[in-house]
């Protein structure tokens, strides 16, 4: 079936630098995308979402970019902090009775 | 704030035991989900439910069943636990299926089957 994947399974960044986590999706029918953050021992937490009628959405220190032409999603974290260390998942879906499909996750490690 | 709670954080069971994992959400969400999470495999959907007494198979339903007798509660049942069901189990809920909406996750139950 269709799947959501990630380009980089692990990412190490220096504290204060910007982080970019990438995700490729294959289902062209998907029109809703979410980024989740999962800290050790906790369940995934919502970070930011974007619909397919947008190509960029910003939150607090985070930006999600969507390129529908190449089916690519990215999460940018500005001024990365130690508290950003976690596993990040992208998920795709669309409205209606279909569950989200999750990628396998990227581990972000912040070096102090 | 939406709160999704799971009955246990850690659980140890023996092979062949019947295991119940309970999940409760407090925001009147229609949709509820059960996932298992294993290293390198990400989140895999076991079962989901869009309404009371309704259930749908996910990607890996074998060896599991579910029950949704009340809107706020979604139970995952392992009829006869096996060692390959040792995993982290995550419950999630979302508002409804009428529009785009995120899934809220519980803290997870780490199940070990000996």
mmCIF file of N, CA, C and O in Angstrom, chain A residues 11-90:
data_model
loop_
_atom_site.group_PDB
_atom_site.id
_atom_site.type_symbol
_atom_site.label_atom_id
_atom_site.label_comp_id
_atom_site.label_asym_id
_atom_site.label_seq_id
_atom_site.Cartn_x
_atom_site.Cartn_y
_atom_site.Cartn_z
ATOM 1 N N UNK A 11 19.296 12.614 12.951
ATOM 2 C CA UNK A 11 19.808 13.946 12.666
ATOM 3 C C UNK A 11 20.409 14.536 13.938
ATOM 4 O O UNK A 11 19.737 14.574 14.961
ATOM 5 N N UNK A 12 21.660 14.959 13.850
ATOM 6 C CA UNK A 12 22.305 15.620 14.986
ATOM 7 C C UNK A 12 22.593 17.066 14.608
ATOM 8 O O UNK A 12 23.165 17.329 13.548
ATOM 9 N N UNK A 13 22.183 17.988 15.479
ATOM 10 C CA UNK A 13 22.407 19.410 15.204
ATOM 11 C C UNK A 13 22.965 20.095 16.435
ATOM 12 O O UNK A 13 22.738 19.660 17.580
ATOM 13 N N UNK A 14 23.681 21.153 16.206
ATOM 14 C CA UNK A 14 24.250 21.946 17.283
ATOM 15 C C UNK A 14 23.165 22.846 17.867
ATOM 16 O O UNK A 14 22.318 23.385 17.126
ATOM 17 N N UNK A 15 23.185 23.001 19.176
ATOM 18 C CA UNK A 15 22.225 23.900 19.814
ATOM 19 C C UNK A 15 22.322 25.288 19.196
ATOM 20 O O UNK A 15 23.415 25.817 19.000
ATOM 21 N N UNK A 16 21.165 25.835 18.879
ATOM 22 C CA UNK A 16 21.123 27.162 18.268
ATOM 23 C C UNK A 16 21.027 27.143 16.760
ATOM 24 O O UNK A 16 20.596 28.124 16.147
ATOM 25 N N UNK A 17 21.423 26.032 16.153
ATOM 26 C CA UNK A 17 21.304 25.911 14.699
ATOM 27 C C UNK A 17 19.857 25.601 14.321
ATOM 28 O O UNK A 17 19.034 25.233 15.168
ATOM 29 N N UNK A 18 19.569 25.721 13.035
ATOM 30 C CA UNK A 18 18.255 25.339 12.534
ATOM 31 C C UNK A 18 18.261 23.860 12.137
ATOM 32 O O UNK A 18 19.280 23.351 11.661
ATOM 33 N N UNK A 19 17.146 23.202 12.315
ATOM 34 C CA UNK A 19 17.006 21.782 11.948
ATOM 35 C C UNK A 19 16.003 21.663 10.820
ATOM 36 O O UNK A 19 15.003 22.384 10.783
ATOM 37 N N UNK A 20 16.278 20.721 9.940
ATOM 38 C CA UNK A 20 15.323 20.420 8.875
ATOM 39 C C UNK A 20 15.116 18.910 8.829
ATOM 40 O O UNK A 20 16.071 18.150 8.643
ATOM 41 N N UNK A 21 13.885 18.512 9.013
ATOM 42 C CA UNK A 21 13.526 17.090 8.964
ATOM 43 C C UNK A 21 12.640 16.894 7.755
ATOM 44 O O UNK A 21 11.664 17.630 7.561
ATOM 45 N N UNK A 22 12.970 15.897 6.947
ATOM 46 C CA UNK A 22 12.277 15.685 5.679
ATOM 47 C C UNK A 22 11.392 14.458 5.707
ATOM 48 O O UNK A 22 11.611 13.510 6.465
ATOM 49 N N UNK A 23 10.404 14.475 4.823
ATOM 50 C CA UNK A 23 9.453 13.366 4.728
ATOM 51 C C UNK A 23 8.952 13.289 3.292
ATOM 52 O O UNK A 23 8.631 14.310 2.685
ATOM 53 N N UNK A 24 8.924 12.078 2.733
ATOM 54 C CA UNK A 24 8.350 11.862 1.413
ATOM 55 C C UNK A 24 7.046 11.095 1.572
ATOM 56 O O UNK A 24 6.975 10.183 2.389
ATOM 57 N N UNK A 25 6.044 11.489 0.835
ATOM 58 C CA UNK A 25 4.793 10.731 0.872
ATOM 59 C C UNK A 25 4.481 10.253 -0.534
ATOM 60 O O UNK A 25 4.957 10.833 -1.514
ATOM 61 N N UNK A 26 3.716 9.191 -0.631
ATOM 62 C CA UNK A 26 3.488 8.587 -1.949
ATOM 63 C C UNK A 26 2.028 8.624 -2.384
ATOM 64 O O UNK A 26 1.736 8.411 -3.563
ATOM 65 N N UNK A 27 1.111 8.900 -1.468
ATOM 66 C CA UNK A 27 -0.309 8.887 -1.824
ATOM 67 C C UNK A 27 -0.720 10.266 -2.325
ATOM 68 O O UNK A 27 -0.858 11.203 -1.544
ATOM 69 N N UNK A 28 -0.911 10.388 -3.605
ATOM 70 C CA UNK A 28 -1.253 11.691 -4.189
ATOM 71 C C UNK A 28 -2.630 12.173 -3.753
ATOM 72 O O UNK A 28 -2.951 13.351 -3.899
ATOM 73 N N UNK A 29 -3.432 11.274 -3.192
ATOM 74 C CA UNK A 29 -4.759 11.672 -2.715
ATOM 75 C C UNK A 29 -4.704 12.316 -1.335
ATOM 76 O O UNK A 29 -5.682 12.924 -0.895
ATOM 77 N N UNK A 30 -3.587 12.196 -0.649
ATOM 78 C CA UNK A 30 -3.467 12.801 0.677
ATOM 79 C C UNK A 30 -3.523 14.312 0.566
ATOM 80 O O UNK A 30 -2.878 14.903 -0.314
ATOM 81 N N UNK A 31 -4.295 14.924 1.443
ATOM 82 C CA UNK A 31 -4.412 16.379 1.385
ATOM 83 C C UNK A 31 -4.295 17.035 2.754
ATOM 84 O O UNK A 31 -4.627 18.201 2.928
ATOM 85 N N UNK A 32 -3.813 16.258 3.712
ATOM 86 C CA UNK A 32 -3.636 16.785 5.063
ATOM 87 C C UNK A 32 -2.404 16.134 5.652
ATOM 88 O O UNK A 32 -2.240 14.911 5.583
ATOM 89 N N UNK A 33 -1.546 16.947 6.260
ATOM 90 C CA UNK A 33 -0.271 16.440 6.749
ATOM 91 C C UNK A 33 -0.002 17.010 8.139
ATOM 92 O O UNK A 33 -0.303 18.175 8.420
ATOM 93 N N UNK A 34 0.572 16.160 8.976
ATOM 94 C CA UNK A 34 0.836 16.562 10.364
ATOM 95 C C UNK A 34 2.253 16.158 10.734
ATOM 96 O O UNK A 34 2.758 15.120 10.295
ATOM 97 N N UNK A 35 2.860 16.974 11.575
ATOM 98 C CA UNK A 35 4.123 16.600 12.217
ATOM 99 C C UNK A 35 3.853 16.382 13.697
ATOM 100 O O UNK A 35 3.205 17.195 14.358
ATOM 101 N N UNK A 36 4.399 15.251 14.207
ATOM 102 C CA UNK A 36 4.315 14.929 15.621
ATOM 103 C C UNK A 36 5.718 14.844 16.212
ATOM 104 O O UNK A 36 6.663 14.461 15.541
ATOM 105 N N UNK A 37 5.803 15.135 17.504
ATOM 106 C CA UNK A 37 7.052 15.003 18.258
ATOM 107 C C UNK A 37 6.818 13.980 19.361
ATOM 108 O O UNK A 37 5.813 14.040 20.063
ATOM 109 N N UNK A 38 7.744 13.036 19.491
ATOM 110 C CA UNK A 38 7.621 12.040 20.557
ATOM 111 C C UNK A 38 8.878 12.036 21.401
ATOM 112 O O UNK A 38 9.957 11.645 20.926
ATOM 113 N N UNK A 39 8.738 12.456 22.632
ATOM 114 C CA UNK A 39 9.838 12.410 23.584
ATOM 115 C C UNK A 39 9.872 11.032 24.232
ATOM 116 O O UNK A 39 8.887 10.304 24.260
ATOM 117 N N UNK A 40 11.022 10.718 24.760
ATOM 118 C CA UNK A 40 11.232 9.392 25.338
ATOM 119 C C UNK A 40 10.203 9.093 26.431
ATOM 120 O O UNK A 40 10.000 9.902 27.338
ATOM 121 N N UNK A 41 9.535 7.955 26.314
ATOM 122 C CA UNK A 41 8.576 7.541 27.331
ATOM 123 C C UNK A 41 7.221 8.205 27.242
ATOM 124 O O UNK A 41 6.386 8.018 28.127
ATOM 125 N N UNK A 42 6.999 8.964 26.175
ATOM 126 C CA UNK A 42 5.716 9.668 26.041
ATOM 127 C C UNK A 42 5.058 9.317 24.708
ATOM 128 O O UNK A 42 5.696 8.804 23.796
ATOM 129 N N UNK A 43 3.787 9.643 24.607
ATOM 130 C CA UNK A 43 3.093 9.472 23.347
ATOM 131 C C UNK A 43 3.392 10.635 22.408
ATOM 132 O O UNK A 43 3.849 11.690 22.847
ATOM 133 N N UNK A 44 3.169 10.455 21.115
ATOM 134 C CA UNK A 44 3.405 11.548 20.163
ATOM 135 C C UNK A 44 2.538 12.769 20.471
ATOM 136 O O UNK A 44 1.380 12.630 20.872
ATOM 137 N N UNK A 45 3.111 13.940 20.263
ATOM 138 C CA UNK A 45 2.385 15.191 20.481
ATOM 139 C C UNK A 45 2.343 15.986 19.192
ATOM 140 O O UNK A 45 3.351 16.085 18.486
ATOM 141 N N UNK A 46 1.207 16.569 18.921
ATOM 142 C CA UNK A 46 1.011 17.386 17.726
ATOM 143 C C UNK A 46 1.931 18.608 17.747
ATOM 144 O O UNK A 46 2.084 19.280 18.772
ATOM 145 N N UNK A 47 2.569 18.872 16.609
ATOM 146 C CA UNK A 47 3.393 20.087 16.471
ATOM 147 C C UNK A 47 2.702 21.079 15.550
ATOM 148 O O UNK A 47 2.435 22.218 15.936
ATOM 149 N N UNK A 48 2.436 20.649 14.343
ATOM 150 C CA UNK A 48 1.884 21.547 13.344
ATOM 151 C C UNK A 48 1.276 20.723 12.216
ATOM 152 O O UNK A 48 1.697 19.586 11.984
ATOM 153 N N UNK A 49 0.279 21.296 11.553
ATOM 154 C CA UNK A 49 -0.330 20.603 10.424
ATOM 155 C C UNK A 49 -0.436 21.551 9.228
ATOM 156 O O UNK A 49 -0.239 22.763 9.352
ATOM 157 N N UNK A 50 -0.706 20.966 8.079
ATOM 158 C CA UNK A 50 -0.858 21.764 6.869
ATOM 159 C C UNK A 50 -1.792 21.043 5.913
ATOM 160 O O UNK A 50 -1.769 19.813 5.812
ATOM 161 N N UNK A 51 -2.626 21.801 5.228
ATOM 162 C CA UNK A 51 -3.505 21.230 4.212
ATOM 163 C C UNK A 51 -2.895 21.442 2.841
ATOM 164 O O UNK A 51 -2.044 22.312 2.640
ATOM 165 N N UNK A 52 -3.356 20.668 1.895
ATOM 166 C CA UNK A 52 -2.717 20.673 0.578
ATOM 167 C C UNK A 52 -2.976 21.947 -0.211
ATOM 168 O O UNK A 52 -2.340 22.171 -1.247
ATOM 169 N N UNK A 53 -3.871 22.788 0.266
ATOM 170 C CA UNK A 53 -4.088 24.062 -0.438
ATOM 171 C C UNK A 53 -3.091 25.131 -0.001
ATOM 172 O O UNK A 53 -3.183 26.287 -0.398
ATOM 173 N N UNK A 54 -2.136 24.729 0.854
ATOM 174 C CA UNK A 54 -1.085 25.621 1.309
ATOM 175 C C UNK A 54 0.259 24.987 0.981
ATOM 176 O O UNK A 54 0.361 23.759 0.856
ATOM 177 N N UNK A 55 1.308 25.819 0.887
ATOM 178 C CA UNK A 55 2.639 25.252 0.718
ATOM 179 C C UNK A 55 3.570 25.602 1.892
ATOM 180 O O UNK A 55 4.691 25.100 1.982
ATOM 181 N N UNK A 56 3.074 26.420 2.792
ATOM 182 C CA UNK A 56 3.906 26.796 3.942
ATOM 183 C C UNK A 56 2.988 27.177 5.104
ATOM 184 O O UNK A 56 1.957 27.813 4.906
ATOM 185 N N UNK A 57 3.413 26.772 6.274
ATOM 186 C CA UNK A 57 2.677 27.179 7.467
ATOM 187 C C UNK A 57 3.673 27.325 8.609
ATOM 188 O O UNK A 57 4.547 26.486 8.775
ATOM 189 N N UNK A 58 3.507 28.411 9.381
ATOM 190 C CA UNK A 58 4.462 28.679 10.450
ATOM 191 C C UNK A 58 3.797 28.608 11.799
ATOM 192 O O UNK A 58 2.653 29.000 11.996
ATOM 193 N N UNK A 59 4.573 28.089 12.762
ATOM 194 C CA UNK A 59 4.143 28.115 14.145
ATOM 195 C C UNK A 59 5.225 28.779 14.965
ATOM 196 O O UNK A 59 6.052 29.531 14.435
ATOM 197 N N UNK A 60 5.228 28.487 16.222
ATOM 198 C CA UNK A 60 6.264 29.065 17.079
ATOM 199 C C UNK A 60 7.563 28.284 16.891
ATOM 200 O O UNK A 60 7.661 27.120 17.239
ATOM 201 N N UNK A 61 8.529 28.867 16.286
ATOM 202 C CA UNK A 61 9.851 28.297 15.955
ATOM 203 C C UNK A 61 9.796 27.157 14.951
ATOM 204 O O UNK A 61 10.829 26.573 14.611
ATOM 205 N N UNK A 62 8.652 26.771 14.488
ATOM 206 C CA UNK A 62 8.546 25.684 13.511
ATOM 207 C C UNK A 62 7.854 26.158 12.241
ATOM 208 O O UNK A 62 6.961 27.008 12.303
ATOM 209 N N UNK A 63 8.292 25.578 11.143
ATOM 210 C CA UNK A 63 7.687 25.866 9.848
ATOM 211 C C UNK A 63 7.534 24.548 9.108
ATOM 212 O O UNK A 63 8.468 23.736 9.088
ATOM 213 N N UNK A 64 6.389 24.340 8.502
ATOM 214 C CA UNK A 64 6.198 23.161 7.667
ATOM 215 C C UNK A 64 6.080 23.621 6.219
ATOM 216 O O UNK A 64 5.382 24.594 5.921
ATOM 217 N N UNK A 65 6.798 22.949 5.363
ATOM 218 C CA UNK A 65 6.758 23.226 3.939
ATOM 219 C C UNK A 65 6.215 22.009 3.202
ATOM 220 O O UNK A 65 6.605 20.880 3.505
ATOM 221 N N UNK A 66 5.349 22.259 2.251
ATOM 222 C CA UNK A 66 4.749 21.184 1.473
ATOM 223 C C UNK A 66 5.008 21.424 -0.005
ATOM 224 O O UNK A 66 4.671 22.488 -0.537
ATOM 225 N N UNK A 67 5.602 20.446 -0.655
ATOM 226 C CA UNK A 67 5.822 20.507 -2.095
ATOM 227 C C UNK A 67 5.052 19.366 -2.730
ATOM 228 O O UNK A 67 5.506 18.211 -2.727
ATOM 229 N N UNK A 68 3.887 19.683 -3.247
ATOM 230 C CA UNK A 68 3.009 18.638 -3.786
ATOM 231 C C UNK A 68 3.546 18.080 -5.101
ATOM 232 O O UNK A 68 3.251 16.946 -5.471
ATOM 233 N N UNK A 69 4.334 18.854 -5.804
ATOM 234 C CA UNK A 69 4.865 18.399 -7.086
ATOM 235 C C UNK A 69 5.742 17.165 -6.913
ATOM 236 O O UNK A 69 5.660 16.215 -7.697
ATOM 237 N N UNK A 70 6.583 17.210 -5.885
ATOM 238 C CA UNK A 70 7.486 16.075 -5.632
ATOM 239 C C UNK A 70 7.070 15.275 -4.409
ATOM 240 O O UNK A 70 7.825 14.414 -3.953
ATOM 241 N N UNK A 71 5.895 15.557 -3.885
ATOM 242 C CA UNK A 71 5.352 14.832 -2.725
ATOM 243 C C UNK A 71 6.345 14.841 -1.567
ATOM 244 O O UNK A 71 6.787 13.773 -1.077
ATOM 245 N N UNK A 72 6.692 16.031 -1.144
ATOM 246 C CA UNK A 72 7.707 16.180 -0.111
ATOM 247 C C UNK A 72 7.211 17.145 0.958
ATOM 248 O O UNK A 72 6.602 18.182 0.669
ATOM 249 N N UNK A 73 7.502 16.778 2.190
ATOM 250 C CA UNK A 73 7.103 17.563 3.352
ATOM 251 C C UNK A 73 8.343 17.791 4.209
ATOM 252 O O UNK A 73 9.166 16.872 4.349
ATOM 253 N N UNK A 74 8.490 18.966 4.776
ATOM 254 C CA UNK A 74 9.617 19.171 5.676
ATOM 255 C C UNK A 74 9.180 19.956 6.897
ATOM 256 O O UNK A 74 8.222 20.731 6.853
ATOM 257 N N UNK A 75 9.911 19.734 7.977
ATOM 258 C CA UNK A 75 9.708 20.463 9.221
ATOM 259 C C UNK A 75 10.990 21.205 9.536
ATOM 260 O O UNK A 75 12.058 20.590 9.619
ATOM 261 N N UNK A 76 10.893 22.507 9.674
ATOM 262 C CA UNK A 76 12.044 23.310 10.021
ATOM 263 C C UNK A 76 11.869 23.806 11.445
ATOM 264 O O UNK A 76 10.825 24.351 11.793
ATOM 265 N N UNK A 77 12.903 23.617 12.251
ATOM 266 C CA UNK A 77 12.904 24.088 13.630
ATOM 267 C C UNK A 77 13.998 25.138 13.743
ATOM 268 O O UNK A 77 15.173 24.865 13.478
ATOM 269 N N UNK A 78 13.604 26.318 14.128
ATOM 270 C CA UNK A 78 14.566 27.421 14.243
ATOM 271 C C UNK A 78 15.211 27.412 15.627
ATOM 272 O O UNK A 78 14.577 27.064 16.626
ATOM 273 N N UNK A 79 16.501 27.761 15.648
ATOM 274 C CA UNK A 79 17.239 27.881 16.916
ATOM 275 C C UNK A 79 16.992 26.665 17.802
ATOM 276 O O UNK A 79 16.456 26.775 18.908
ATOM 277 N N UNK A 80 17.401 25.518 17.313
ATOM 278 C CA UNK A 80 17.124 24.246 17.983
ATOM 279 C C UNK A 80 17.664 24.247 19.414
ATOM 280 O O UNK A 80 18.786 24.681 19.679
ATOM 281 N N UNK A 81 16.854 23.728 20.311
ATOM 282 C CA UNK A 81 17.182 23.701 21.737
ATOM 283 C C UNK A 81 17.281 22.255 22.224
ATOM 284 O O UNK A 81 16.714 21.355 21.605
ATOM 285 N N UNK A 82 17.939 22.015 23.340
ATOM 286 C CA UNK A 82 18.018 20.639 23.871
ATOM 287 C C UNK A 82 16.656 19.990 24.056
ATOM 288 O O UNK A 82 16.507 18.780 23.866
ATOM 289 N N UNK A 83 15.658 20.786 24.394
ATOM 290 C CA UNK A 83 14.309 20.253 24.575
ATOM 291 C C UNK A 83 13.654 19.790 23.294
ATOM 292 O O UNK A 83 12.594 19.154 23.326
ATOM 293 N N UNK A 84 14.275 20.094 22.175
ATOM 294 C CA UNK A 84 13.752 19.629 20.886
ATOM 295 C C UNK A 84 14.199 18.207 20.573
ATOM 296 O O UNK A 84 13.705 17.607 19.611
ATOM 297 N N UNK A 85 15.113 17.681 21.351
ATOM 298 C CA UNK A 85 15.570 16.304 21.131
ATOM 299 C C UNK A 85 14.399 15.355 21.297
ATOM 300 O O UNK A 85 13.749 15.321 22.347
ATOM 301 N N UNK A 86 14.126 14.598 20.254
ATOM 302 C CA UNK A 86 12.954 13.707 20.246
ATOM 303 C C UNK A 86 12.935 12.958 18.931
ATOM 304 O O UNK A 86 13.793 13.174 18.064
ATOM 305 N N UNK A 87 11.938 12.113 18.758
ATOM 306 C CA UNK A 87 11.667 11.501 17.462
ATOM 307 C C UNK A 87 10.512 12.262 16.825
ATOM 308 O O UNK A 87 9.509 12.552 17.473
ATOM 309 N N UNK A 88 10.677 12.601 15.576
ATOM 310 C CA UNK A 88 9.669 13.366 14.851
ATOM 311 C C UNK A 88 9.049 12.474 13.769
ATOM 312 O O UNK A 88 9.758 11.830 12.994
ATOM 313 N N UNK A 89 7.703 12.484 13.739
ATOM 314 C CA UNK A 89 6.971 11.700 12.747
ATOM 315 C C UNK A 89 6.181 12.625 11.846
ATOM 316 O O UNK A 89 5.557 13.570 12.317
ATOM 317 N N UNK A 90 6.162 12.308 10.570
ATOM 318 C CA UNK A 90 5.185 12.942 9.705
ATOM 319 C C UNK A 90 4.022 11.982 9.514
ATOM 320 O O UNK A 90 4.177 10.757 9.666
#
